[in-house]
Coordinates of C-alpha atoms in Angstrom, one line a residue:
M1 CA 27.8 17.6 -49.2
E2 CA 27.8 16.0 -52.6
G3 CA 29.0 17.1 -56.1
N4 CA 32.5 17.3 -57.5
V5 CA 35.5 18.8 -55.7
V6 CA 38.8 19.1 -57.6
I7 CA 42.0 19.8 -55.8
V8 CA 44.9 21.3 -57.9
G9 CA 48.3 20.6 -56.4
A10 CA 49.8 17.5 -54.9
S11 CA 51.1 19.1 -51.7
H12 CA 50.9 19.0 -47.9
A13 CA 47.7 21.0 -48.1
A14 CA 46.2 18.8 -50.8
A15 CA 46.8 15.6 -48.8
Q16 CA 45.3 17.1 -45.7
A17 CA 42.3 18.4 -47.7
V18 CA 41.5 14.9 -48.9
D19 CA 41.5 13.6 -45.4
S20 CA 39.5 16.6 -43.9
L21 CA 36.9 16.6 -46.7
R22 CA 36.0 13.0 -46.0
R23 CA 36.0 13.6 -42.2
E24 CA 33.7 16.6 -42.7
G25 CA 31.2 14.3 -44.5
F26 CA 31.9 15.0 -48.1
T27 CA 30.5 12.1 -50.1
G28 CA 30.9 13.3 -53.6
R29 CA 33.5 12.8 -56.3
L30 CA 37.0 13.9 -55.3
L31 CA 39.9 14.4 -57.7
L32 CA 43.5 15.5 -57.1
V33 CA 45.6 16.9 -59.9
G34 CA 49.4 17.2 -59.5
D35 CA 52.0 18.2 -62.0
E36 CA 54.7 16.0 -60.5
P37 CA 54.5 12.2 -61.0
D38 CA 54.7 11.5 -57.2
L39 CA 52.1 11.2 -54.6
P40 CA 52.0 14.2 -52.3
Y41 CA 55.2 14.2 -50.3
Q42 CA 57.0 16.0 -47.5
R43 CA 59.2 18.9 -48.7
P44 CA 61.0 19.9 -45.4
P45 CA 63.3 16.8 -45.5
L46 CA 64.4 17.6 -49.1
S47 CA 67.1 20.1 -48.1
K48 CA 68.1 18.1 -45.0
K49 CA 68.1 14.3 -44.6
Y50 CA 66.8 13.4 -48.1
L51 CA 69.7 15.4 -49.7
S52 CA 72.2 13.9 -47.3
G53 CA 70.9 10.4 -48.1
E54 CA 69.8 9.7 -44.5
F55 CA 66.1 9.7 -45.5
D56 CA 64.7 6.8 -47.6
P57 CA 62.5 8.0 -50.5
D58 CA 59.6 5.9 -49.3
R59 CA 59.5 7.9 -46.1
L60 CA 58.7 11.1 -48.0
W61 CA 55.0 10.2 -48.8
I62 CA 52.6 12.1 -46.6
R63 CA 50.1 9.3 -47.1
P64 CA 50.5 5.9 -48.9
A65 CA 48.7 5.1 -52.2
A66 CA 46.2 3.0 -50.3
F67 CA 45.0 6.1 -48.4
Y68 CA 43.7 7.8 -51.6
E69 CA 42.0 4.5 -52.6
Q70 CA 40.3 4.3 -49.2
Q71 CA 39.2 8.0 -49.5
R72 CA 37.9 7.4 -53.0
C73 CA 40.1 10.1 -54.3
E74 CA 40.9 9.9 -58.0
L75 CA 44.5 10.9 -58.8
R76 CA 45.7 12.8 -61.9
L77 CA 49.5 12.8 -61.2
G78 CA 52.1 14.1 -63.7
R79 CA 49.3 16.3 -65.2
R80 CA 49.3 20.1 -65.2
A81 CA 46.2 22.3 -64.9
V82 CA 46.5 24.8 -67.8
A83 CA 43.2 26.6 -67.9
L84 CA 40.3 27.4 -65.6
D85 CA 36.9 28.3 -67.0
R86 CA 35.0 29.7 -64.0
S87 CA 31.7 30.3 -65.9
A88 CA 31.5 26.6 -67.0
R89 CA 33.2 25.4 -63.8
R90 CA 35.7 23.4 -65.8
L91 CA 39.4 22.8 -65.4
R92 CA 41.5 21.8 -68.4
L93 CA 44.6 19.7 -68.1
D94 CA 47.7 19.7 -70.3
D95 CA 46.7 16.4 -72.0
G96 CA 43.4 17.8 -73.1
E97 CA 41.2 16.2 -70.3
S98 CA 38.6 18.5 -68.8
L99 CA 37.3 18.2 -65.2
D100 CA 34.0 19.6 -64.1
Y101 CA 33.8 20.8 -60.6
D102 CA 31.2 22.2 -58.2
R103 CA 34.0 23.5 -55.9
L104 CA 37.6 23.9 -56.6
L105 CA 40.5 24.0 -54.2
L106 CA 43.8 25.5 -55.3
A107 CA 46.9 24.2 -53.5
T108 CA 49.4 25.0 -56.2
G109 CA 52.3 26.0 -53.9
G110 CA 55.3 27.8 -55.3
R111 CA 58.4 27.4 -57.4
G112 CA 62.0 28.3 -56.9
R113 CA 62.9 31.9 -57.8
R114 CA 65.1 31.9 -60.9
A115 CA 68.3 33.9 -61.0
P116 CA 68.0 36.8 -63.5
V117 CA 71.7 36.6 -64.6
P118 CA 73.5 35.4 -67.7
R119 CA 74.1 31.7 -68.3
A120 CA 71.8 30.5 -65.6
D121 CA 70.8 27.5 -67.7
L122 CA 74.2 25.8 -67.6
A123 CA 74.3 22.1 -66.5
G124 CA 75.2 21.8 -62.9
I125 CA 73.0 24.7 -61.8
H126 CA 70.2 23.5 -59.6
Y127 CA 67.2 24.9 -57.7
L128 CA 65.9 23.2 -54.6
R129 CA 62.1 22.9 -54.4
S130 CA 61.0 19.4 -55.6
R131 CA 62.1 15.8 -55.1
A132 CA 63.3 15.8 -58.7
D133 CA 65.4 18.9 -57.9
V134 CA 67.1 17.1 -55.1
D135 CA 67.6 13.9 -57.1
G136 CA 69.4 16.0 -59.7
I137 CA 71.6 17.6 -57.1
R138 CA 72.4 14.2 -55.5
A139 CA 73.3 12.8 -58.9
D140 CA 75.7 15.7 -59.4
L141 CA 77.5 15.3 -56.0
A142 CA 80.7 13.8 -57.4
P143 CA 83.5 13.4 -54.8
G144 CA 85.8 16.4 -54.6
R145 CA 83.3 18.6 -56.5
K146 CA 83.1 22.1 -55.1
V147 CA 79.6 23.3 -54.3
V148 CA 78.5 27.0 -54.4
I149 CA 75.2 27.8 -52.8
V150 CA 73.5 31.2 -53.6
G151 CA 71.3 32.5 -50.8
A152 CA 71.8 32.2 -47.1
G153 CA 68.2 31.8 -46.1
Y154 CA 66.8 28.6 -44.4
I155 CA 67.0 26.5 -47.6
G156 CA 70.5 27.6 -48.5
L157 CA 71.9 27.0 -45.1
E158 CA 70.2 23.7 -44.7
C159 CA 71.6 22.6 -48.0
A160 CA 75.0 23.8 -47.0
A161 CA 74.9 21.7 -43.8
S162 CA 73.7 18.6 -45.7
C163 CA 76.5 19.0 -48.3
T164 CA 79.1 19.5 -45.6
K165 CA 78.0 16.3 -43.9
L166 CA 78.7 14.5 -47.2
G167 CA 82.3 15.8 -47.1
L168 CA 81.9 18.4 -49.9
E169 CA 83.6 21.8 -50.0
V170 CA 80.9 24.4 -49.7
T171 CA 80.8 28.1 -50.3
V172 CA 77.7 30.2 -49.6
L173 CA 77.2 33.5 -51.4
E174 CA 74.8 36.0 -49.8
M175 CA 74.1 39.5 -51.0
A176 CA 72.9 40.7 -47.6
P177 CA 75.3 41.7 -44.8
R178 CA 74.3 38.6 -42.6
V179 CA 72.6 35.2 -43.0
M180 CA 68.8 34.8 -42.7
S181 CA 68.7 38.6 -42.5
R182 CA 65.0 38.9 -43.5
V183 CA 63.8 36.6 -40.8
V184 CA 66.1 36.7 -37.7
A185 CA 67.8 39.2 -35.5
P186 CA 71.6 39.9 -35.8
Q187 CA 72.3 37.8 -32.7
M188 CA 70.8 34.7 -34.4
S189 CA 72.6 35.5 -37.7
A190 CA 75.9 35.7 -35.8
F191 CA 75.3 32.3 -34.1
Y192 CA 74.6 30.5 -37.4
E193 CA 77.4 32.2 -39.2
A194 CA 79.8 30.9 -36.5
E195 CA 78.3 27.4 -36.5
H196 CA 78.7 27.1 -40.3
A197 CA 82.3 28.4 -40.2
L198 CA 83.0 25.8 -37.5
H199 CA 81.9 23.1 -39.9
G200 CA 84.0 24.4 -42.7
V201 CA 81.4 26.3 -44.7
D202 CA 82.8 29.4 -46.4
I203 CA 80.1 32.1 -46.2
R204 CA 80.7 35.2 -48.3
L205 CA 78.4 38.0 -47.2
G206 CA 77.6 41.2 -49.2
T207 CA 78.3 39.1 -52.4
S208 CA 75.8 39.2 -55.3
V209 CA 76.0 37.1 -58.4
A210 CA 76.7 38.6 -61.8
G211 CA 76.5 35.4 -63.9
F212 CA 78.0 32.0 -64.5
E213 CA 80.9 30.6 -66.4
G214 CA 81.4 27.4 -68.3
G215 CA 81.0 25.7 -71.7
T216 CA 78.0 23.4 -71.4
R217 CA 78.5 22.9 -67.6
V218 CA 79.0 25.5 -64.9
T219 CA 82.6 25.9 -63.8
A220 CA 82.5 29.1 -61.8
V221 CA 80.2 31.7 -60.3
A222 CA 81.0 35.3 -61.2
G223 CA 80.5 37.8 -58.4
A224 CA 79.3 41.3 -59.1
D225 CA 82.4 42.7 -57.5
R226 CA 84.5 40.7 -60.1
G227 CA 85.1 37.9 -57.6
R228 CA 85.2 34.4 -59.0
F229 CA 84.1 31.2 -57.2
P230 CA 85.0 27.9 -58.9
A231 CA 82.1 25.4 -58.8
G232 CA 81.2 22.1 -60.3
L233 CA 77.8 22.3 -58.8
R234 CA 75.7 25.3 -57.9
V235 CA 72.5 25.4 -55.9
L236 CA 70.1 28.4 -55.8
G237 CA 68.1 29.0 -52.7
I238 CA 66.8 32.6 -53.3
G239 CA 63.2 32.2 -52.3
I240 CA 60.0 31.0 -54.0
V241 CA 57.4 32.5 -56.3
P242 CA 53.8 31.6 -55.5
N243 CA 52.1 29.7 -58.4
V244 CA 49.2 32.1 -59.1
E245 CA 49.1 31.9 -62.9
L246 CA 46.1 29.6 -63.2
A247 CA 44.0 31.8 -60.9
E248 CA 45.2 35.1 -62.3
A249 CA 44.4 34.1 -65.9
A250 CA 40.9 33.1 -64.7
G251 CA 40.4 36.6 -63.2
I252 CA 40.7 35.6 -59.5
A253 CA 42.1 38.3 -57.4
C254 CA 45.8 38.0 -56.4
D255 CA 47.8 40.0 -53.9
N256 CA 51.3 38.4 -53.1
G257 CA 49.6 35.1 -53.8
I258 CA 46.0 34.1 -54.5
A259 CA 44.0 36.4 -52.2
V260 CA 41.6 34.6 -49.9
D261 CA 39.4 35.6 -47.0
E262 CA 39.5 34.2 -43.4
H263 CA 37.5 31.2 -44.8
C264 CA 40.2 30.4 -47.4
R265 CA 37.7 31.5 -50.1
T266 CA 38.9 33.5 -53.1
S267 CA 37.1 36.3 -55.0
D268 CA 35.2 33.4 -56.7
P269 CA 33.0 31.9 -54.0
L270 CA 33.3 28.4 -55.6
V271 CA 37.1 28.5 -55.5
Y272 CA 39.2 28.2 -52.4
A273 CA 43.0 28.4 -52.0
V274 CA 45.4 27.2 -49.3
G275 CA 49.1 26.9 -48.5
D276 CA 52.1 28.7 -50.0
C277 CA 50.2 29.9 -53.0
C278 CA 47.8 32.2 -51.1
S279 CA 47.8 35.3 -49.0
H280 CA 45.2 35.6 -46.2
P281 CA 44.2 38.1 -43.6
S282 CA 45.7 37.6 -40.1
P283 CA 43.4 38.8 -37.3
H284 CA 46.4 38.5 -34.9
Y285 CA 48.9 40.6 -36.9
R286 CA 46.1 42.8 -38.5
R287 CA 47.5 42.5 -42.0
R288 CA 47.5 40.2 -45.0
I289 CA 50.3 37.6 -44.9
R290 CA 51.5 34.7 -47.1
L291 CA 53.2 31.9 -45.2
E292 CA 55.6 29.2 -46.5
S293 CA 54.8 26.8 -43.7
V294 CA 53.8 23.2 -43.4
D295 CA 51.6 23.9 -40.4
N296 CA 49.8 26.7 -42.2
A297 CA 49.2 24.5 -45.2
F298 CA 47.7 21.8 -43.0
E299 CA 45.5 24.2 -41.0
Q300 CA 44.3 26.1 -44.0
A301 CA 43.4 22.8 -45.6
K302 CA 41.3 21.8 -42.6
T303 CA 39.6 25.2 -42.6
A304 CA 38.8 25.1 -46.3
A305 CA 37.4 21.6 -46.1
A306 CA 35.1 22.6 -43.2
N307 CA 33.8 25.6 -45.2
L308 CA 33.5 23.6 -48.4
C309 CA 31.2 21.3 -46.4
G310 CA 29.0 24.1 -45.1
R311 CA 30.5 25.0 -41.8
D312 CA 31.6 28.5 -40.8
V313 CA 35.2 28.2 -39.7
R314 CA 37.8 31.0 -39.7
H315 CA 41.6 30.5 -40.1
D316 CA 43.4 32.3 -37.3
R317 CA 46.6 30.7 -36.2
I318 CA 50.0 31.9 -34.9
P319 CA 52.4 30.7 -37.5
W320 CA 55.4 28.5 -36.7
F321 CA 58.3 27.1 -38.7
W322 CA 61.5 25.1 -38.1
S323 CA 65.0 24.6 -39.6
D324 CA 67.5 21.8 -39.0
Q325 CA 71.1 22.7 -39.5
F326 CA 73.9 20.4 -38.3
D327 CA 72.8 19.3 -34.8
H328 CA 70.7 22.4 -34.1
K329 CA 66.9 22.6 -34.3
L330 CA 65.7 26.1 -34.8
Q331 CA 62.0 26.5 -34.0
I332 CA 60.3 29.8 -34.8
V333 CA 56.9 30.9 -33.6
G334 CA 55.2 34.1 -34.5
L335 CA 56.3 36.9 -37.0
A336 CA 59.0 39.3 -35.8
E337 CA 58.2 42.1 -38.3
G338 CA 57.9 45.4 -36.5
Y339 CA 59.9 44.5 -33.4
D340 CA 61.7 47.2 -31.5
R341 CA 63.6 45.1 -28.9
V342 CA 65.4 41.8 -28.8
I343 CA 65.9 39.8 -25.5
L344 CA 68.1 36.7 -25.4
R345 CA 67.2 33.9 -23.0
G346 CA 70.4 31.9 -22.3
D347 CA 73.8 32.0 -23.8
P348 CA 74.4 31.3 -27.5
A349 CA 77.7 29.7 -26.6
S350 CA 75.8 27.0 -24.8
R351 CA 74.0 26.2 -28.2
S352 CA 70.7 26.2 -26.3
F353 CA 69.0 29.6 -26.2
S354 CA 66.1 31.7 -27.4
C355 CA 65.8 35.0 -29.1
C356 CA 62.6 37.0 -28.2
Y357 CA 61.2 39.8 -30.4
L358 CA 59.1 42.4 -28.7
R359 CA 57.2 45.5 -29.6
G360 CA 57.0 47.4 -26.4
A361 CA 56.0 44.8 -23.8
E362 CA 54.2 42.6 -26.3
L363 CA 56.0 39.3 -27.4
L364 CA 55.7 39.1 -31.2
A365 CA 57.9 36.1 -31.9
V366 CA 60.5 33.7 -30.5
D367 CA 63.4 31.9 -32.2
A368 CA 64.3 28.9 -30.1
V369 CA 67.6 27.0 -30.7
N370 CA 67.5 23.5 -29.1
Q371 CA 64.9 25.0 -26.6
P372 CA 61.6 23.2 -27.2
R373 CA 60.1 24.4 -23.9
D374 CA 60.5 28.0 -24.8
F375 CA 59.0 27.3 -28.2
M376 CA 55.9 25.7 -26.7
A377 CA 55.4 28.3 -24.0
A378 CA 55.8 31.2 -26.5
K379 CA 53.0 29.8 -28.7
K380 CA 50.5 30.6 -25.9
V381 CA 51.9 33.9 -24.8
I382 CA 52.1 35.3 -28.3
A383 CA 48.5 34.2 -29.0
E384 CA 47.3 35.9 -25.8
R385 CA 49.0 39.2 -26.6
A386 CA 49.6 39.7 -22.9
P387 CA 52.3 42.1 -21.8
V388 CA 55.4 40.6 -20.4
D389 CA 57.9 41.6 -17.7
L390 CA 61.2 42.1 -19.6
A391 CA 63.5 41.2 -16.7
R392 CA 61.6 37.9 -16.1
L393 CA 61.5 37.1 -19.8
A394 CA 65.3 37.4 -19.9
D395 CA 65.7 34.9 -17.0
A396 CA 66.2 31.6 -18.7
G397 CA 65.6 29.9 -15.4
L398 CA 61.9 30.9 -15.6
S399 CA 59.3 29.7 -18.1
I400 CA 58.3 32.3 -20.7
R401 CA 54.8 32.0 -19.2
D402 CA 56.1 33.2 -15.9
A403 CA 57.0 36.5 -17.6
V404 CA 53.4 37.4 -18.3
V405 CA 52.2 40.4 -16.3
P406 CA 49.1 39.5 -14.3
G407 CA 46.1 41.6 -15.4

């Protein structure tokens, strides 16, 4: 394939797309536009080892600068795409430059959800999505400063663990009755609540934020129940919003993200979308889903590149995720939505166990804490949709594959 391909977004998906397009035989002009000044970089370490200072900045790059030179990929970094003219096949940047394309790939990711409460613009209030966000947090981590984190999802708890390692006093405010309530079972929530308490993190459940106090800098977080939490630094981890504005303004269909088909193609056949910004049909789960997952971003980029180069490839993967908190690696495979039964493999007190989510006898998802063997086995069993024997599944001495009912 020849012509011009423009990639919007300097992300995991974008870096993979550059590699995959060249591997698929694309010989034309390739441009990558990113609104941050950095090369595409890894985001998972931001709330973990990069925040705690254990991760050198140079280790963040997904690919070094030389890679983009070798792949003949022109970079437009620190530049934002502001308008898309689909009829002219032209993308306009914030500095006035226009880029013509034959095919366009949107990998625009998402941004941190903003708190809709008074005084959320005070100094000392941070979101955690980009490298610049974390650099700002690190610059604000003065010794003895109290940290209040809003949101007890993966990002909020990872941030809490990292700040605790730095010797800071940490309070986490969560409006739900348990941590990670949207993604894990009560048994898993209880384990992580206990682990954070053991490390000195003060988790306040059922606590929503009414606003912030301070002159020019935040001094306290005001709870909706009139509670008050002093803070010199506040971090919000309340989810992300997919960046769909460019596509939406151009008339491309959106549905909880930029809507794509199984080929990663949007409602405009010349425009593709991948990663956190898009929703796609899942043949396995028989519904449309949007995933905030590095693996999904990489795999969709490979699929889009293949289709951009004329092959017929469908995206159909079992999603997986991970979270590092203290010394615990949580690996998640599958989506637990719609489960009607939870089976534990192993004892949470051992800090090495798995939580299995089932609908009837079908295994939907597994959360594995320091249990990589369960994680790997579950990937195959979930993909096969084979019924499992519940008693054998509960036996941690057996492999999850040994629980599959022959048939």
